[in-house]
Coordinates of N, CA and C in Angstrom, one line a residue:
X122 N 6.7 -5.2 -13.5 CA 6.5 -4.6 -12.2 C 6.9 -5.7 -11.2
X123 N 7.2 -5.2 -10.1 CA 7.7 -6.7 -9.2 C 6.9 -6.4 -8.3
X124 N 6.1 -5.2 -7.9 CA 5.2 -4.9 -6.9 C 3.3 -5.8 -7.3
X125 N 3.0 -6.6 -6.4 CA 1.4 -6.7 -6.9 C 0.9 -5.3 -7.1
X126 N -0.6 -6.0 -7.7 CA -1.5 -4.8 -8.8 C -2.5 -5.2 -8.9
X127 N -3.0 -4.6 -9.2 CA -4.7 -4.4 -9.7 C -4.5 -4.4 -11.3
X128 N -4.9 -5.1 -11.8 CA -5.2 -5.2 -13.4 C -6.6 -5.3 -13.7
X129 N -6.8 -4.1 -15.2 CA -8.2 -3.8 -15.6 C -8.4 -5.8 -16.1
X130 N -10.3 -5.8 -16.7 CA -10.1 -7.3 -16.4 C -10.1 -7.7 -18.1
X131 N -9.4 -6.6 -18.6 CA -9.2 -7.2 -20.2 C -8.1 -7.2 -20.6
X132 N -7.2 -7.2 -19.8 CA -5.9 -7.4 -19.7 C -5.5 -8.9 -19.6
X133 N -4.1 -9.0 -19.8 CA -4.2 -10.8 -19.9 C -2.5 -10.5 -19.5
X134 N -2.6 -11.4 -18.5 CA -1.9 -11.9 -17.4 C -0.4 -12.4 -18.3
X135 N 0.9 -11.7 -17.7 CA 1.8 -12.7 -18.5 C 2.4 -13.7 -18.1
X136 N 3.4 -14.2 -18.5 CA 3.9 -15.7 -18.0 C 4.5 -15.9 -16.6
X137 N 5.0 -14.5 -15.8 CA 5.5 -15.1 -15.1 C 4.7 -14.5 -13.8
X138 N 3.6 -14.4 -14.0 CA 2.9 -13.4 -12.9 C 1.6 -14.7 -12.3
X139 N 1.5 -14.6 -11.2 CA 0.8 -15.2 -10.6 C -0.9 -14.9 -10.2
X140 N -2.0 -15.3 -10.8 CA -3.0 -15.0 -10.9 C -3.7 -15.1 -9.4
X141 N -3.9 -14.1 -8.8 CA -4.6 -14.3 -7.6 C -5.9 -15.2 -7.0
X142 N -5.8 -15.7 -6.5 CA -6.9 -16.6 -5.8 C -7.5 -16.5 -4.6
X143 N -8.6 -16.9 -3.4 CA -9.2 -15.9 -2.7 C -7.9 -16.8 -1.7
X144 N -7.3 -17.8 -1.9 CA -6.0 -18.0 -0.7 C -5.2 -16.4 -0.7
X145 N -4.4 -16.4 -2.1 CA -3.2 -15.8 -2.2 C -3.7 -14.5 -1.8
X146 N -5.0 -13.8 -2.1 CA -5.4 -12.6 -1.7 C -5.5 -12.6 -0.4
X147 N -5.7 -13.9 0.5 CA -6.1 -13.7 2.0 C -4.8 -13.8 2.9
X148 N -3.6 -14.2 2.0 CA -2.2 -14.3 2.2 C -1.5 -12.9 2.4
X149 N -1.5 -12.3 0.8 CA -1.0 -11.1 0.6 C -1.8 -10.0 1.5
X150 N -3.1 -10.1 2.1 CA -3.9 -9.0 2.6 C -2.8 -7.9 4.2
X151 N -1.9 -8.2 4.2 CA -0.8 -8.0 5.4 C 0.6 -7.5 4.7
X152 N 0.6 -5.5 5.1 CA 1.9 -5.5 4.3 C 3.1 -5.7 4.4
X153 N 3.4 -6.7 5.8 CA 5.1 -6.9 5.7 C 4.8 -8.3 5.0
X154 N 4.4 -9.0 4.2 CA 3.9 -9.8 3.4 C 4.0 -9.7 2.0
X155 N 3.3 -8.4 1.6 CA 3.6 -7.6 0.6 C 5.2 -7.4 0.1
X156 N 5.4 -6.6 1.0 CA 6.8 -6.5 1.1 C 8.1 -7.5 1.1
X157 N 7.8 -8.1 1.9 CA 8.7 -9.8 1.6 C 8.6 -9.6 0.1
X158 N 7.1 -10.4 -0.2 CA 7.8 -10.6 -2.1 C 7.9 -10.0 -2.6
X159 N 8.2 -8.6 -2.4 CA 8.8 -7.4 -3.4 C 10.1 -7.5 -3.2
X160 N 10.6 -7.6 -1.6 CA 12.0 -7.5 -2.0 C 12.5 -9.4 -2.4
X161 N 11.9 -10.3 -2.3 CA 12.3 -11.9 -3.4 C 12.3 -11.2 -4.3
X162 N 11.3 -10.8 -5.2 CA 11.6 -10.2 -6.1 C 12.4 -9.6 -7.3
X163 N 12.8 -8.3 -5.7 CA 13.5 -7.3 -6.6 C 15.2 -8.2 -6.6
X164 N 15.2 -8.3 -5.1 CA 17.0 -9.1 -4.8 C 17.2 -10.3 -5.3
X165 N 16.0 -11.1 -5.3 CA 16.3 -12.8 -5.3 C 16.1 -13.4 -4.1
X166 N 16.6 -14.5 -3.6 CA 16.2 -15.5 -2.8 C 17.7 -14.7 -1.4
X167 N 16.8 -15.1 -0.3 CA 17.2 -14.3 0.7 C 16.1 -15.2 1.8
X168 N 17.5 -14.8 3.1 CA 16.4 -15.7 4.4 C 15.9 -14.9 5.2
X169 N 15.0 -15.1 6.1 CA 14.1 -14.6 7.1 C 14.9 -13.3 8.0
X170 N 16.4 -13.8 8.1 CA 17.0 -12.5 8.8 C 17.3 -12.1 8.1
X171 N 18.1 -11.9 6.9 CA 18.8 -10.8 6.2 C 17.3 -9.9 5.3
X172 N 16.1 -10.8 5.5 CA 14.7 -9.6 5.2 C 14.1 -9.1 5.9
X173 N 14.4 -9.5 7.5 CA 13.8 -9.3 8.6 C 14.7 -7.5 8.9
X174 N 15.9 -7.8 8.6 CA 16.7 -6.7 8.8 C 16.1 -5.3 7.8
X175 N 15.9 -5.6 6.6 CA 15.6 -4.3 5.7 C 14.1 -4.1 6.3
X176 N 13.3 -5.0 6.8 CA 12.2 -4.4 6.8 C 12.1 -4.0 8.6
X177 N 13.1 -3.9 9.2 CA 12.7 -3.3 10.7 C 12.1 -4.4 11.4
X178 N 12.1 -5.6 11.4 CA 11.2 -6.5 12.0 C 11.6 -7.6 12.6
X179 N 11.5 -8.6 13.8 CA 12.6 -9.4 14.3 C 12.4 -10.6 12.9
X180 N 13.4 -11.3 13.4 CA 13.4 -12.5 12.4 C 12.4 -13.6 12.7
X181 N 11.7 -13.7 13.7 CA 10.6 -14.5 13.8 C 9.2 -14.1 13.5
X182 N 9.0 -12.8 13.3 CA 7.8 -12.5 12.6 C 8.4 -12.1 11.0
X183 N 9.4 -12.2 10.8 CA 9.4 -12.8 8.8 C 9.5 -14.2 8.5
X184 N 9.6 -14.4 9.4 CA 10.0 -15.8 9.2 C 8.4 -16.8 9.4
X185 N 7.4 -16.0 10.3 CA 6.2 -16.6 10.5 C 5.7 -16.1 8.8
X186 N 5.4 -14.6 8.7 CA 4.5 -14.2 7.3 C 5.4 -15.1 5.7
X187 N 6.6 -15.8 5.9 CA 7.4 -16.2 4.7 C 6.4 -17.7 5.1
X188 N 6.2 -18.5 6.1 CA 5.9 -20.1 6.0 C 4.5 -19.3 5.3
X189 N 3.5 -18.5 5.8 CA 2.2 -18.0 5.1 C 2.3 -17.8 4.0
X190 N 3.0 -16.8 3.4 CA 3.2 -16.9 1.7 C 3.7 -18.2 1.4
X191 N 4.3 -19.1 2.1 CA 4.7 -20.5 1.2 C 3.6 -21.1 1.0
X192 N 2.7 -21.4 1.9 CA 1.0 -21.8 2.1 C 0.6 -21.9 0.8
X193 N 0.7 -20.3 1.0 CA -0.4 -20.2 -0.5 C 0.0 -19.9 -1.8
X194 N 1.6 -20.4 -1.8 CA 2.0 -20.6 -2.9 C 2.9 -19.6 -3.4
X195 N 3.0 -18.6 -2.8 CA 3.6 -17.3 -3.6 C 4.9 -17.1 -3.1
X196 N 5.7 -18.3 -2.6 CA 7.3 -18.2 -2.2 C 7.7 -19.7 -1.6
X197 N 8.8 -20.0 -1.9 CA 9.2 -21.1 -1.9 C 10.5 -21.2 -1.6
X198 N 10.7 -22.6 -0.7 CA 12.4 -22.9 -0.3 C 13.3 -22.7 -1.3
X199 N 14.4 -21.9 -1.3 CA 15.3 -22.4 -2.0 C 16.4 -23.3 -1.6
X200 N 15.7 -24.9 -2.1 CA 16.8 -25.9 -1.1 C 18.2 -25.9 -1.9
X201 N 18.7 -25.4 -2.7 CA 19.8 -24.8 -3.3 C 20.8 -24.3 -2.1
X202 N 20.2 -23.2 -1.3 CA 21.2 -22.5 -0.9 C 20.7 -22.8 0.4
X203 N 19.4 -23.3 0.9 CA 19.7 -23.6 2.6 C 20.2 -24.6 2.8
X204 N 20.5 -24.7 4.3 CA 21.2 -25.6 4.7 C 20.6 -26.1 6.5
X205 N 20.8 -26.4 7.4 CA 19.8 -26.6 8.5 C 20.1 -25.9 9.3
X206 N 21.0 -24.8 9.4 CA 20.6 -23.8 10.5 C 20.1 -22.8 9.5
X207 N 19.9 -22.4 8.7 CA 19.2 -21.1 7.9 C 18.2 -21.7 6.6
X208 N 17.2 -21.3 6.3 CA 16.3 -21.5 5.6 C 16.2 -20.2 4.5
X209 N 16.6 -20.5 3.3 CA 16.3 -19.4 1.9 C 15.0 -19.7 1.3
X210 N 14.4 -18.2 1.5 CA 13.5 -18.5 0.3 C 13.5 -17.6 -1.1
X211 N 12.7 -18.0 -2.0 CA 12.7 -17.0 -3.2 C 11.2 -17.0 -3.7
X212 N 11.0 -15.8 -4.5 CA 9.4 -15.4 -4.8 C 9.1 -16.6 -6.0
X213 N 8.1 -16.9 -6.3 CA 7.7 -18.0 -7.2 C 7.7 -17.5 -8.1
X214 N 7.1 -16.4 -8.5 CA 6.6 -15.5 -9.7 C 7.1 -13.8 -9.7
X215 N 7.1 -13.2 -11.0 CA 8.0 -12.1 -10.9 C 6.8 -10.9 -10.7
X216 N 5.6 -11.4 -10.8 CA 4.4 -10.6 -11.1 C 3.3 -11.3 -10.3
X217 N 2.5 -10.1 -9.7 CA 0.7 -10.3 -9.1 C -0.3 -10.3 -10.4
X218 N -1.2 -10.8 -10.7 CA -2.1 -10.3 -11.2 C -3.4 -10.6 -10.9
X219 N -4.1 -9.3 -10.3 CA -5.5 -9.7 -9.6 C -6.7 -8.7 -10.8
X220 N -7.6 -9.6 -11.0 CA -8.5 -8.8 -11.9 C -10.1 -9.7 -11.7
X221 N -10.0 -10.5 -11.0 CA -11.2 -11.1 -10.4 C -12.1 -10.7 -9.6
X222 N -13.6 -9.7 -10.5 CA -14.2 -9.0 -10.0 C -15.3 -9.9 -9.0
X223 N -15.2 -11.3 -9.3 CA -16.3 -11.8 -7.9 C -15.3 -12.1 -6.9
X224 N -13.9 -12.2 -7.0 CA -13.3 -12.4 -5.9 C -12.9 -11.0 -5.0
X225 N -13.1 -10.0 -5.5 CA -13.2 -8.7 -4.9 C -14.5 -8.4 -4.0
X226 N -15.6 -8.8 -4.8 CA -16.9 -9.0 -4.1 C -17.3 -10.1 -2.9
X227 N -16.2 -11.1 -3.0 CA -16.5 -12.7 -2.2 C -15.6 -11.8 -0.9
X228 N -14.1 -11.4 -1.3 CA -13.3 -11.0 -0.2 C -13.4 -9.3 -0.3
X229 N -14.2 -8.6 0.6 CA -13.6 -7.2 0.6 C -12.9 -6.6 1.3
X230 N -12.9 -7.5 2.2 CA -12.0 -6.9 3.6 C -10.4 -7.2 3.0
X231 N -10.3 -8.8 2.6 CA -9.3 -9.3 2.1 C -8.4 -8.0 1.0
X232 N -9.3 -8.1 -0.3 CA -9.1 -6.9 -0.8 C -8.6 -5.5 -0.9
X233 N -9.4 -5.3 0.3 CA -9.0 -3.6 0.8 C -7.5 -3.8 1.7
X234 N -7.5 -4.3 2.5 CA -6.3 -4.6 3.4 C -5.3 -4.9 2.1
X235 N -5.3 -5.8 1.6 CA -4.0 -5.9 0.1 C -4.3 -4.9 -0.5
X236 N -4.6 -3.7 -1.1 CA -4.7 -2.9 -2.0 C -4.0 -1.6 -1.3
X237 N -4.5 -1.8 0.2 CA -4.2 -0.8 1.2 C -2.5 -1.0 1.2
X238 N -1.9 -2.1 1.7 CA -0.6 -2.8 1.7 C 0.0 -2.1 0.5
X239 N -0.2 -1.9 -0.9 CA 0.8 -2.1 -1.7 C 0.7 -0.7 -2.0
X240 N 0.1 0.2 -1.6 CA -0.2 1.7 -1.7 C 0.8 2.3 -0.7
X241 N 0.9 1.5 0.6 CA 1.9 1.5 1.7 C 3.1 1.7 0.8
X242 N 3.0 0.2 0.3 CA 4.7 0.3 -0.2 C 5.2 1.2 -1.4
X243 N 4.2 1.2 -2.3 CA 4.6 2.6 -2.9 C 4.7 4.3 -2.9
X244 N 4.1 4.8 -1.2 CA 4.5 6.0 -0.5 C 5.6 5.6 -0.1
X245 N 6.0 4.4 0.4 CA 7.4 4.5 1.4 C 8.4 4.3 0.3
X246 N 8.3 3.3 -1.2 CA 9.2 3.8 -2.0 C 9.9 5.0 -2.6
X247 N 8.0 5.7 -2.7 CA 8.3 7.2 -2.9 C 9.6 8.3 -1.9
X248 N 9.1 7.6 -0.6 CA 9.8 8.6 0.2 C 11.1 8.3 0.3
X249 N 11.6 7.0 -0.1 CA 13.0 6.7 -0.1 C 13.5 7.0 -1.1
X250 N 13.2 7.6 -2.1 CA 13.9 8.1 -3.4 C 14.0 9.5 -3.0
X251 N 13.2 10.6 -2.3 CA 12.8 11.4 -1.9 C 14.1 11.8 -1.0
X252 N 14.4 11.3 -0.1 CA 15.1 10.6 1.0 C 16.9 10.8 0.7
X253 N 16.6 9.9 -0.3 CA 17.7 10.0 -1.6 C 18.2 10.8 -2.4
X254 N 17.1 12.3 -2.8 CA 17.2 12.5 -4.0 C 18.7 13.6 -4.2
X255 N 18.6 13.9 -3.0 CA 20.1 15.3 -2.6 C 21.3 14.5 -3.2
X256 N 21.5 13.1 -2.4 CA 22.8 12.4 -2.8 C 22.8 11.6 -4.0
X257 N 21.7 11.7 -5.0 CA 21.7 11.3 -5.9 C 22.5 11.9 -7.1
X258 N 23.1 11.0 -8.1 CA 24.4 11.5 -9.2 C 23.0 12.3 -10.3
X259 N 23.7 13.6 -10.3 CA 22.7 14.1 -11.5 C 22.4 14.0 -12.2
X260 N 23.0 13.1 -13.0 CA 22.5 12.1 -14.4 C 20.9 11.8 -13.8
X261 N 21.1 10.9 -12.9 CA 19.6 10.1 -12.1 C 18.6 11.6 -11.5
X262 N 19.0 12.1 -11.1 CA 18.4 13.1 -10.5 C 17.9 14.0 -11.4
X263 N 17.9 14.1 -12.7 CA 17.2 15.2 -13.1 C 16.2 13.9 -14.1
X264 N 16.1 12.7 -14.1 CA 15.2 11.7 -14.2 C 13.8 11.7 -13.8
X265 N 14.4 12.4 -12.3 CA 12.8 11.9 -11.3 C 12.0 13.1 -11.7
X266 N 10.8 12.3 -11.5 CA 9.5 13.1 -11.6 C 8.4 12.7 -10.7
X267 N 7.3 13.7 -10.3 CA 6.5 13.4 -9.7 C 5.2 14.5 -10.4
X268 N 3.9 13.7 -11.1 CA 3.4 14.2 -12.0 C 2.0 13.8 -11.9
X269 N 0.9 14.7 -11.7 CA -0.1 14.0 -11.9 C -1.2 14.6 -12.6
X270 N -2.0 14.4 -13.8 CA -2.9 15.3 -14.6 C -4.5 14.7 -14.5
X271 N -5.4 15.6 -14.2 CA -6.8 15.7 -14.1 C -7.1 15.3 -15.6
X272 N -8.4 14.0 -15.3 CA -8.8 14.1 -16.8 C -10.2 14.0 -16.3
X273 N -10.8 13.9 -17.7 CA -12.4 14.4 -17.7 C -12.6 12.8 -18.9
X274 N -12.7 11.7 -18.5 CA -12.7 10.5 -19.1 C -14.2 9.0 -18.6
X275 N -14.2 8.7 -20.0 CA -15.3 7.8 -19.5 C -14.7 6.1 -19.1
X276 N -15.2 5.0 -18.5 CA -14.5 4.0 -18.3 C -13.8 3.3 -19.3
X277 N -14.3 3.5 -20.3 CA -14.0 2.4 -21.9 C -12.4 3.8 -21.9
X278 N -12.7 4.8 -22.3 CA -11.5 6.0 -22.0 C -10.3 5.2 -21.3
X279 N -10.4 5.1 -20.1 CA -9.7 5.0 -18.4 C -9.4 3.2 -18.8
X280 N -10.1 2.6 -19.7 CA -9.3 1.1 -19.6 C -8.3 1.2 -20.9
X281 N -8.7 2.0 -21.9 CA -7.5 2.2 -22.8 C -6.3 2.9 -22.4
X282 N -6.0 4.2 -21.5 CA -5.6 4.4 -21.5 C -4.5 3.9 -20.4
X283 N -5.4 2.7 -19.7 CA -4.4 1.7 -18.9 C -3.4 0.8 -20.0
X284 N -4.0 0.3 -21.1 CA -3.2 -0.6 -22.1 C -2.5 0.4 -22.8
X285 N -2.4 1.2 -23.1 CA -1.7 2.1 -23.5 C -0.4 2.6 -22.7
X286 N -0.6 2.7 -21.5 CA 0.6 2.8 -20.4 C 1.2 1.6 -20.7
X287 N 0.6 0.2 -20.3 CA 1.1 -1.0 -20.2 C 2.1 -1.1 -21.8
X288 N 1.3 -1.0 -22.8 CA 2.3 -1.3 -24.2 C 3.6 -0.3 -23.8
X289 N 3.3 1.0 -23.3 CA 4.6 1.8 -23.0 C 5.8 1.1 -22.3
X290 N 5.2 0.5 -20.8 CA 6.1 -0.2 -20.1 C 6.6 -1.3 -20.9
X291 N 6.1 -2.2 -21.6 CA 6.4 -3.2 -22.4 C 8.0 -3.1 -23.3
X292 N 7.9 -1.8 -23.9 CA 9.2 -1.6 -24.7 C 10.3 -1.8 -23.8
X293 N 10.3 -1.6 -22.6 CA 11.7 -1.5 -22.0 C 11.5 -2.7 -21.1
X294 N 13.1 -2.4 -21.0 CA 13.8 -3.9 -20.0 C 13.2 -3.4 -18.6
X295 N 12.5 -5.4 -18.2 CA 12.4 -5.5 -16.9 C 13.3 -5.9 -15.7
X296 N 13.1 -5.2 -15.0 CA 13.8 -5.8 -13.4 C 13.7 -6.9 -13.2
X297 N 14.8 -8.0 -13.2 CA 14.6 -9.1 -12.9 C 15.9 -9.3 -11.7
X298 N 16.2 -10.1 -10.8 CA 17.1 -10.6 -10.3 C 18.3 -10.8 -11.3
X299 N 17.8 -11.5 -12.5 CA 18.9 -11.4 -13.5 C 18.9 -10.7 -14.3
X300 N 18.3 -10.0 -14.4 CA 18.6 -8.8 -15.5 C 19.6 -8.2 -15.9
X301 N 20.5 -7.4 -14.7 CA 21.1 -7.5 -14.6 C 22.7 -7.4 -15.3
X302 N 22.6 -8.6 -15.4 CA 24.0 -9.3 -15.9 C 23.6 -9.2 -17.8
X303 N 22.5 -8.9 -18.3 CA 22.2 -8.4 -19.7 C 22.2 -7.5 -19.9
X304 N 21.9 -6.4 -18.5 CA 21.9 -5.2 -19.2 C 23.1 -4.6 -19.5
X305 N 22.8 -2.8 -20.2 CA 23.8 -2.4 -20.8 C 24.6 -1.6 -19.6
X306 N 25.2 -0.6 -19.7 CA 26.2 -0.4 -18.9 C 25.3 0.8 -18.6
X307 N 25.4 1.1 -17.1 CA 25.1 2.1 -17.0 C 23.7 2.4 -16.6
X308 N 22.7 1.1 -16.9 CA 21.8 0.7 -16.3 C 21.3 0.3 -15.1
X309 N 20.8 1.2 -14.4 CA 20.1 1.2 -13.0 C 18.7 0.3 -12.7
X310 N 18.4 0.3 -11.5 CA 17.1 -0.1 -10.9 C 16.1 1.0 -11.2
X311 N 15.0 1.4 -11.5 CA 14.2 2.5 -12.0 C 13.0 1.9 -12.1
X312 N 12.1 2.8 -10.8 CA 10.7 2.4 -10.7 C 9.9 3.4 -11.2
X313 N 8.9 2.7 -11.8 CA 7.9 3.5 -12.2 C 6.6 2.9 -11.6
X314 N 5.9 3.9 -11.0 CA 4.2 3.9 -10.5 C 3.4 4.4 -11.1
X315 N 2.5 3.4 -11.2 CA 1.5 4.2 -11.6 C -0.1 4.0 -11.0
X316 N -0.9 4.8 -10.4 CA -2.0 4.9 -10.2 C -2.9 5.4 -11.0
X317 N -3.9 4.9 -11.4 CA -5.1 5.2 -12.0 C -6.4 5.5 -11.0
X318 N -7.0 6.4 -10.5 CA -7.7 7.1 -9.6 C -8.8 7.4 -10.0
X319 N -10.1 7.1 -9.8 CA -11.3 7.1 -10.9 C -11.7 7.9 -9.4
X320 N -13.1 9.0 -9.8 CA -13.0 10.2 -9.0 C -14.9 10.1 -9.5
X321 N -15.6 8.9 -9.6 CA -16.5 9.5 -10.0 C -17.8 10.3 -9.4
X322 N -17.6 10.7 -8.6 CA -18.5 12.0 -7.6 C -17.9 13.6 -7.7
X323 N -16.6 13.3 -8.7 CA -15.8 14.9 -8.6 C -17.1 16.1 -9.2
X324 N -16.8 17.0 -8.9 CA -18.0 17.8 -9.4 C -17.0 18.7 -10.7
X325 N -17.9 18.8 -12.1 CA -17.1 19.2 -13.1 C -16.3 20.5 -12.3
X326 N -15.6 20.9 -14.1 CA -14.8 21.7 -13.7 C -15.3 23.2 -13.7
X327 N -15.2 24.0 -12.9 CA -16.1 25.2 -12.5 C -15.8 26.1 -13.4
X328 N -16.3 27.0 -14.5 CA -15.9 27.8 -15.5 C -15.5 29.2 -15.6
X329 N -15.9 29.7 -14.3 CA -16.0 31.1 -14.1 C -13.9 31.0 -13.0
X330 N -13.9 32.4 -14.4 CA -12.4 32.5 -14.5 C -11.8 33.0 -12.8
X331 N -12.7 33.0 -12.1 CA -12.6 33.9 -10.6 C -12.0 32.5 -9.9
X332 N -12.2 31.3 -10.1 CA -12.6 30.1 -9.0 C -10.8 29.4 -10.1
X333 N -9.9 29.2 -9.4 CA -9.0 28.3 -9.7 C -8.0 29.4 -10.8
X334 N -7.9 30.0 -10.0 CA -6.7 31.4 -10.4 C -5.3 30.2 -11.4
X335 N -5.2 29.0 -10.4 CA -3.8 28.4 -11.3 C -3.8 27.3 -12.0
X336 N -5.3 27.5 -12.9 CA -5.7 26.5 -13.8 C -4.8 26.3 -14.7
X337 N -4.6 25.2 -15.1 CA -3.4 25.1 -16.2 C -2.0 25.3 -16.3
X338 N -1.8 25.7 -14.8 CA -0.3 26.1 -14.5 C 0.8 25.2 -13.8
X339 N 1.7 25.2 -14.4 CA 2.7 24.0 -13.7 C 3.2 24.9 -12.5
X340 N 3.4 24.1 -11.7 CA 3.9 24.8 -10.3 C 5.2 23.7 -10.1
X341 N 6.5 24.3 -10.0 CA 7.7 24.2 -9.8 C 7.7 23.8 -8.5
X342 N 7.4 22.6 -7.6 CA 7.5 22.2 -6.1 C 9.0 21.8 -6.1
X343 N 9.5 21.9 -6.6 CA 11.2 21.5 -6.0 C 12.6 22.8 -6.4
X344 N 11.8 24.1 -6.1 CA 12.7 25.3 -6.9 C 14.3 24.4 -6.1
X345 N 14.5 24.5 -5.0 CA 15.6 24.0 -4.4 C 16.6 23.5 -4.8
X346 N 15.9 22.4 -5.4 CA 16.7 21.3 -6.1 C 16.8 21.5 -7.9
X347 N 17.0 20.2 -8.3 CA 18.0 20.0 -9.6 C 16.6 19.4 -10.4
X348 N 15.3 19.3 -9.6 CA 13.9 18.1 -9.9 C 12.9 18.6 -10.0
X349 N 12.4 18.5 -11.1 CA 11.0 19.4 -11.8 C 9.9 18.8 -11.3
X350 N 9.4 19.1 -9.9 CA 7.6 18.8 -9.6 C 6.7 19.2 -10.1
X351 N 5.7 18.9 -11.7 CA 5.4 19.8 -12.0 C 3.8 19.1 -11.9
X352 N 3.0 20.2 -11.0 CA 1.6 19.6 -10.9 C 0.5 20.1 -11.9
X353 N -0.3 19.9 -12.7 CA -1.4 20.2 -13.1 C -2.5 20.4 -12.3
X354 N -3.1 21.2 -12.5 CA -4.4 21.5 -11.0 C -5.6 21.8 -12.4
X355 N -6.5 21.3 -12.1 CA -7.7 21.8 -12.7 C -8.7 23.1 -12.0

């Protein structure tokens, strides 16, 4: 993933992901910040204006939130490619990983504000694919999905079935800046989200056949198009 995350805390961190600390969480807590190291990232090393431009913002407030991520560690000069009128930076690490339940407790404000941020950036991903999806080649276009299923699960349930996703994403090739140039032909950029939504106040599921007429039924949200929205409703 190149986006920060929330990781359950029996998960273990891989090599190139950067374990959060209450700096880098008090860093990341601001989402054009977020954003910055998503697009280091996804593109590679890039300067304050040419990211100031994709994200709508002048060059001197990316250029202030990039010296703050340098601070705390999560982006750094690339003295390779600057030179003294323009300054490059690039992301340190290709991955977030926050799973430090007293640092959630020490910082909650910090916390909520970064969690809040990267939720941002994954509705506005959403909506740019969305945005996209008409002039998209139909190879790619009958790809997309938007899916989401009610479960009836206990925590020990809800942390396996996190590792279970994760070994999924594991088999396939990651997004790297260089990736790239290994992969095979024909191979795209392709995000996948995922949210895990723990709901514990939902009130069960009501039995009497009168109350949720389209239990069980997939509803077709995209008749229009070439893209199967198919929702589960309990």
């Amino acid at each position: 993933m190149t986006e920060p995350s929330e990781q359950p805390q029996n998960s273990t961190p891989q090599p190139d992901a950067v374990v959060l600390d209450a700096k880098g969480l008090r860093a990341l807590a601001h989402p054009v910040r977020v954003q910055l190291v998503g697009l280091l990232r996804k593109h590679g090393p890039s300067t304050a204006t040419r990211l100031a431009e994709r994200l709508g913002v002048n060059s001197g407030t990316a250029s202030y939130h990039l010296r703050q991520l340098g601070a705390a560690g999560l982006v750094e000069e690339d003295t390779e490619r600057g030179n003294a009128r323009e300054r490059w930076w690039r992301s340190v690490h290709q991955r977030t990983w926050f799973n430090d339940q007293e640092l959630v407790e020490r910082e909650p404000e910090a916390t909520l504000a970064y969690l809040q941020s990267v939720a941002a950036t994954h509705t506005s991903r959403t909506q740019q694919a969305l945005n996209e999806l008409q002039t998209m080649p139909r190879v790619w276009r009958d790809t997309f999905d938007m899916s989401d299923w009610p479960l009836r699960i206990t925590p020990e349930e809800a942390s396996a079935l996190y590792e279970e996703l994760r070994a999924v994403m594991s088999r396939y090739r990651q997004d790297t800046p260089g990736a790239a140039a290994q992969a095979p032909e024909g191979a795209e950029r392709f995000s996948v989200i995922t949210h895990l939504l723990p709901e514990p106040d939902a009130p069960a599921t009501l039995t009497d056949t009168n109350a949720g007429t389209n239990a069980g039924t997939d509803t077709d949200a995209g008749a229009d198009t070439d893209t199967d929205t198919d929702t589960e409703r309990p």
